[in-house]
Coordinates of N, CA and C in Angstrom, one line a residue:
V1 N 13.5 50.0 -19.4 CA 12.5 49.3 -20.2 C 11.4 50.3 -20.7
N2 N 11.2 50.2 -22.0 CA 10.1 51.1 -22.6 C 8.9 50.2 -23.0
V3 N 7.9 50.9 -23.5 CA 6.6 50.2 -23.9 C 6.9 49.3 -25.0
R4 N 7.7 49.6 -26.0 CA 8.0 48.8 -27.1 C 8.6 47.5 -26.6
Q5 N 9.6 47.6 -25.7 CA 10.3 46.4 -25.2 C 9.3 45.5 -24.4
L6 N 8.4 46.1 -23.7 CA 7.4 45.3 -22.9 C 6.5 44.6 -23.9
K7 N 6.1 45.2 -25.0 CA 5.2 44.6 -26.0 C 5.9 43.4 -26.7
E8 N 7.2 43.6 -26.9 CA 7.9 42.5 -27.6 C 8.3 41.4 -26.7
A9 N 8.3 41.6 -25.4 CA 8.7 40.5 -24.5 C 7.6 39.4 -24.5
K10 N 8.1 38.2 -24.5 CA 7.1 37.1 -24.5 C 7.6 36.0 -23.5
T11 N 6.6 35.4 -22.9 CA 6.9 34.2 -22.1 C 7.2 33.1 -23.0
N12 N 8.2 32.3 -22.6 CA 8.5 31.1 -23.4 C 8.0 29.9 -22.7
L13 N 7.1 29.1 -23.3 CA 6.6 27.9 -22.7 C 7.3 26.7 -23.5
T14 N 7.7 25.7 -22.8 CA 8.2 24.5 -23.5 C 7.5 23.3 -23.0
D15 N 7.7 22.2 -23.8 CA 7.1 20.9 -23.4 C 7.7 20.5 -22.1
G16 N 6.9 19.9 -21.3 CA 7.3 19.3 -20.0 C 7.0 17.8 -20.0
Q17 N 7.2 17.2 -18.9 CA 6.9 15.8 -18.7 C 5.4 15.6 -18.8
N18 N 5.0 14.8 -19.8 CA 3.6 14.5 -20.0 C 2.7 15.6 -20.6
T19 N 3.4 16.7 -21.0 CA 2.7 17.9 -21.5 C 3.3 18.3 -22.9
K20 N 2.4 18.9 -23.7 CA 2.8 19.4 -25.0 C 2.3 20.8 -25.1
V21 N 3.2 21.8 -25.5 CA 2.8 23.2 -25.7 C 2.7 23.5 -27.2
T22 N 1.5 24.1 -27.5 CA 1.4 24.6 -28.9 C 1.0 26.1 -28.9
G23 N 1.1 26.8 -30.0 CA 0.8 28.2 -30.1 C 2.1 29.0 -29.9
D24 N 1.9 30.3 -30.2 CA 3.1 31.2 -30.1 C 2.9 32.3 -29.1
G25 N 1.8 32.3 -28.4 CA 1.5 33.3 -27.4 C 0.9 34.5 -27.9
S26 N 0.6 34.6 -29.2 CA 0.0 35.8 -29.8 C -1.6 35.7 -29.5
K27 N -2.2 36.8 -29.8 CA -3.7 36.9 -29.7 C -4.4 35.9 -30.6
N28 N -3.8 35.8 -31.8 CA -4.5 34.9 -32.8 C -4.1 33.4 -32.6
N29 N -3.0 33.2 -31.9 CA -2.5 31.8 -31.7 C -2.0 31.6 -30.2
P30 N -2.9 31.7 -29.2 CA -2.4 31.6 -27.8 C -1.8 30.3 -27.5
Y31 N -1.0 30.3 -26.4 CA -0.4 29.1 -25.9 C -1.5 28.1 -25.5
K32 N -1.3 26.9 -25.7 CA -2.2 25.8 -25.2 C -1.2 24.7 -24.6
V33 N -1.5 24.3 -23.4 CA -0.8 23.2 -22.8 C -1.7 22.0 -22.6
N34 N -1.3 20.9 -23.3 CA -2.2 19.7 -23.2 C -1.4 18.6 -22.6
V35 N -2.2 17.7 -21.9 CA -1.6 16.4 -21.4 C -1.6 15.5 -22.6
E36 N -0.5 14.8 -22.8 CA -0.3 13.9 -23.9 C -0.4 12.5 -23.5
G37 N -1.3 11.7 -24.1 CA -1.4 10.3 -23.9 C -1.3 9.8 -22.5
D38 N -0.7 8.6 -22.3 CA -0.6 8.1 -21.0 C 0.4 8.9 -20.1
L39 N 0.0 9.1 -18.9 CA 0.9 9.8 -17.9 C 1.9 8.9 -17.4
N40 N 3.2 9.3 -17.4 CA 4.3 8.5 -17.0 C 5.0 9.2 -15.8
K41 N 5.6 8.3 -14.9 CA 6.3 8.8 -13.8 C 5.5 9.5 -12.8
I42 N 4.2 9.1 -12.7 CA 3.3 9.7 -11.7 C 3.3 8.8 -10.5
T43 N 3.5 9.4 -9.3 CA 3.6 8.5 -8.1 C 2.3 8.6 -7.3
S44 N 1.6 9.7 -7.4 CA 0.3 9.8 -6.7 C -0.6 10.9 -7.3
I45 N -1.9 10.8 -6.9 CA -2.9 11.8 -7.3 C -3.7 12.1 -6.1
T46 N -3.8 13.4 -5.8 CA -4.6 13.8 -4.6 C -5.3 15.1 -5.0
N47 N -6.4 15.4 -4.3 CA -7.1 16.6 -4.5 C -6.7 17.6 -3.4
N48 N -7.2 17.4 -2.2 CA -6.9 18.2 -1.1 C -6.4 17.3 0.0
E49 N -5.6 17.9 0.9 CA -5.1 17.2 2.1 C -6.3 16.6 2.8
G50 N -6.2 15.3 3.1 CA -7.3 14.6 3.9 C -8.4 14.1 3.0
D51 N -8.4 14.3 1.7 CA -9.4 13.8 0.8 C -9.2 12.4 0.3
G52 N -8.1 11.8 0.7 CA -7.7 10.5 0.1 C -6.7 10.7 -1.0
K53 N -6.1 9.7 -1.4 CA -5.0 9.8 -2.4 C -4.8 8.4 -3.1
L54 N -4.6 8.5 -4.4 CA -4.2 7.3 -5.1 C -2.6 7.3 -5.2
E55 N -2.0 6.2 -4.7 CA -0.6 6.1 -4.7 C -0.2 4.9 -5.6
F56 N 0.7 5.2 -6.6 CA 1.2 4.2 -7.5 C 2.5 3.7 -7.0
K57 N 2.6 2.5 -6.4 CA 3.7 2.0 -5.6 C 4.7 1.2 -6.4
G58 N 4.5 1.0 -7.7 CA 5.4 0.1 -8.4 C 5.0 -1.3 -8.3
D59 N 5.6 -2.2 -9.1 CA 5.3 -3.6 -9.1 C 3.8 -3.9 -9.1
Q60 N 3.1 -3.1 -9.9 CA 1.7 -3.2 -10.2 C 0.8 -3.1 -9.0
V61 N 1.2 -2.2 -8.0 CA 0.4 -2.0 -6.8 C -0.1 -0.5 -6.8
V62 N -1.4 -0.4 -6.5 CA -2.0 0.9 -6.4 C -2.7 0.9 -5.0
N63 N -2.4 2.0 -4.2 CA -3.1 2.1 -2.9 C -4.1 3.2 -3.0
V64 N -5.3 3.0 -2.4 CA -6.2 4.1 -2.2 C -6.1 4.5 -0.8
A65 N -5.3 5.5 -0.5 CA -4.9 5.9 0.8 C -6.0 6.8 1.4
G66 N -6.3 6.5 2.7 CA -7.3 7.3 3.5 C -7.3 6.7 4.9
D67 N -8.4 6.9 5.5 CA -8.5 6.4 6.9 C -8.4 4.9 6.9
N68 N -8.8 4.2 5.9 CA -8.7 2.7 5.8 C -8.1 2.4 4.4
T69 N -6.8 2.4 4.3 CA -6.1 2.3 3.0 C -6.5 0.9 2.4
I70 N -6.7 0.9 1.1 CA -7.0 -0.3 0.3 C -5.9 -0.5 -0.7
K71 N -5.4 -1.7 -0.7 CA -4.3 -2.0 -1.7 C -4.8 -2.9 -2.8
L72 N -4.6 -2.4 -4.0 CA -5.0 -3.2 -5.2 C -3.7 -3.7 -5.8
D73 N -3.5 -5.0 -5.8 CA -2.3 -5.6 -6.3 C -2.6 -6.3 -7.7
G74 N -2.2 -5.7 -8.7 CA -2.5 -6.2 -10.1 C -1.6 -7.4 -10.4
K75 N -0.6 -7.6 -9.7 CA 0.2 -8.8 -10.0 C -0.4 -10.1 -9.4
T76 N -0.9 -10.0 -8.1 CA -1.4 -11.2 -7.5 C -3.0 -11.2 -7.7
G77 N -3.6 -10.1 -8.0 CA -5.0 -10.1 -8.1 C -5.7 -9.8 -6.8
D78 N -5.0 -9.5 -5.8 CA -5.5 -9.3 -4.4 C -6.0 -7.9 -4.2
I79 N -7.0 -7.8 -3.4 CA -7.5 -6.5 -2.9 C -7.5 -6.6 -1.4
T80 N -6.6 -5.9 -0.7 CA -6.6 -6.0 0.8 C -6.9 -4.7 1.4
G81 N -7.3 -4.7 2.7 CA -7.6 -3.5 3.4 C -9.1 -3.2 3.5
L82 N -9.9 -4.1 2.9 CA -11.3 -3.9 2.9 C -11.9 -4.1 4.3
T83 N -12.8 -3.3 4.7 CA -13.5 -3.5 6.0 C -14.7 -4.3 5.9
N84 N -15.3 -4.4 4.7 CA -16.5 -5.2 4.5 C -16.2 -6.6 4.1
K85 N -15.7 -7.4 5.1 CA -15.1 -8.7 4.8 C -16.2 -9.8 4.8
T86 N -17.3 -9.6 5.5 CA -18.4 -10.6 5.6 C -19.6 -10.1 4.8
L87 N -19.7 -10.7 3.6 CA -20.8 -10.4 2.8 C -21.7 -11.6 2.5
D88 N -23.0 -11.4 2.6 CA -23.9 -12.6 2.5 C -24.2 -13.0 1.1
S89 N -24.0 -12.2 0.1 CA -24.3 -12.5 -1.3 C -23.6 -13.7 -1.8
A90 N -24.3 -14.6 -2.4 CA -23.7 -15.8 -2.9 C -22.8 -15.5 -4.1
D91 N -23.0 -14.5 -4.8 CA -22.1 -14.2 -6.0 C -21.0 -13.2 -5.7
F92 N -20.8 -12.9 -4.4 CA -19.7 -11.9 -4.0 C -18.4 -12.4 -4.6
A93 N -17.6 -11.6 -5.2 CA -16.3 -11.8 -5.8 C -16.3 -12.9 -6.9
T94 N -17.5 -13.1 -7.6 CA -17.5 -14.0 -8.7 C -17.9 -13.3 -10.0
K95 N -18.4 -12.1 -9.9 CA -18.8 -11.3 -11.1 C -17.7 -10.5 -11.5
G96 N -17.7 -10.2 -12.8 CA -16.7 -9.2 -13.3 C -15.6 -9.8 -14.0

């Protein structure tokens, strides 16, 4: 491999799931990788181990996983797993 071959060699980036690649990798037109629209086929989002996690379980259910997991059920409208079950406010669960 000589210097000319190294200069001519390019990394090839292609579109992936939920991403779009633009640019040609040159100095004047560098590669850009962008997230496109709605994310599909995502099963969870987490930052660091132990920081909590959003889990997309299918059938319109999202779990907020952690020490006390909360289940948000978009089909039934139920939120389960809450620890603050006794609230004194007269308008609790009536706003929104």
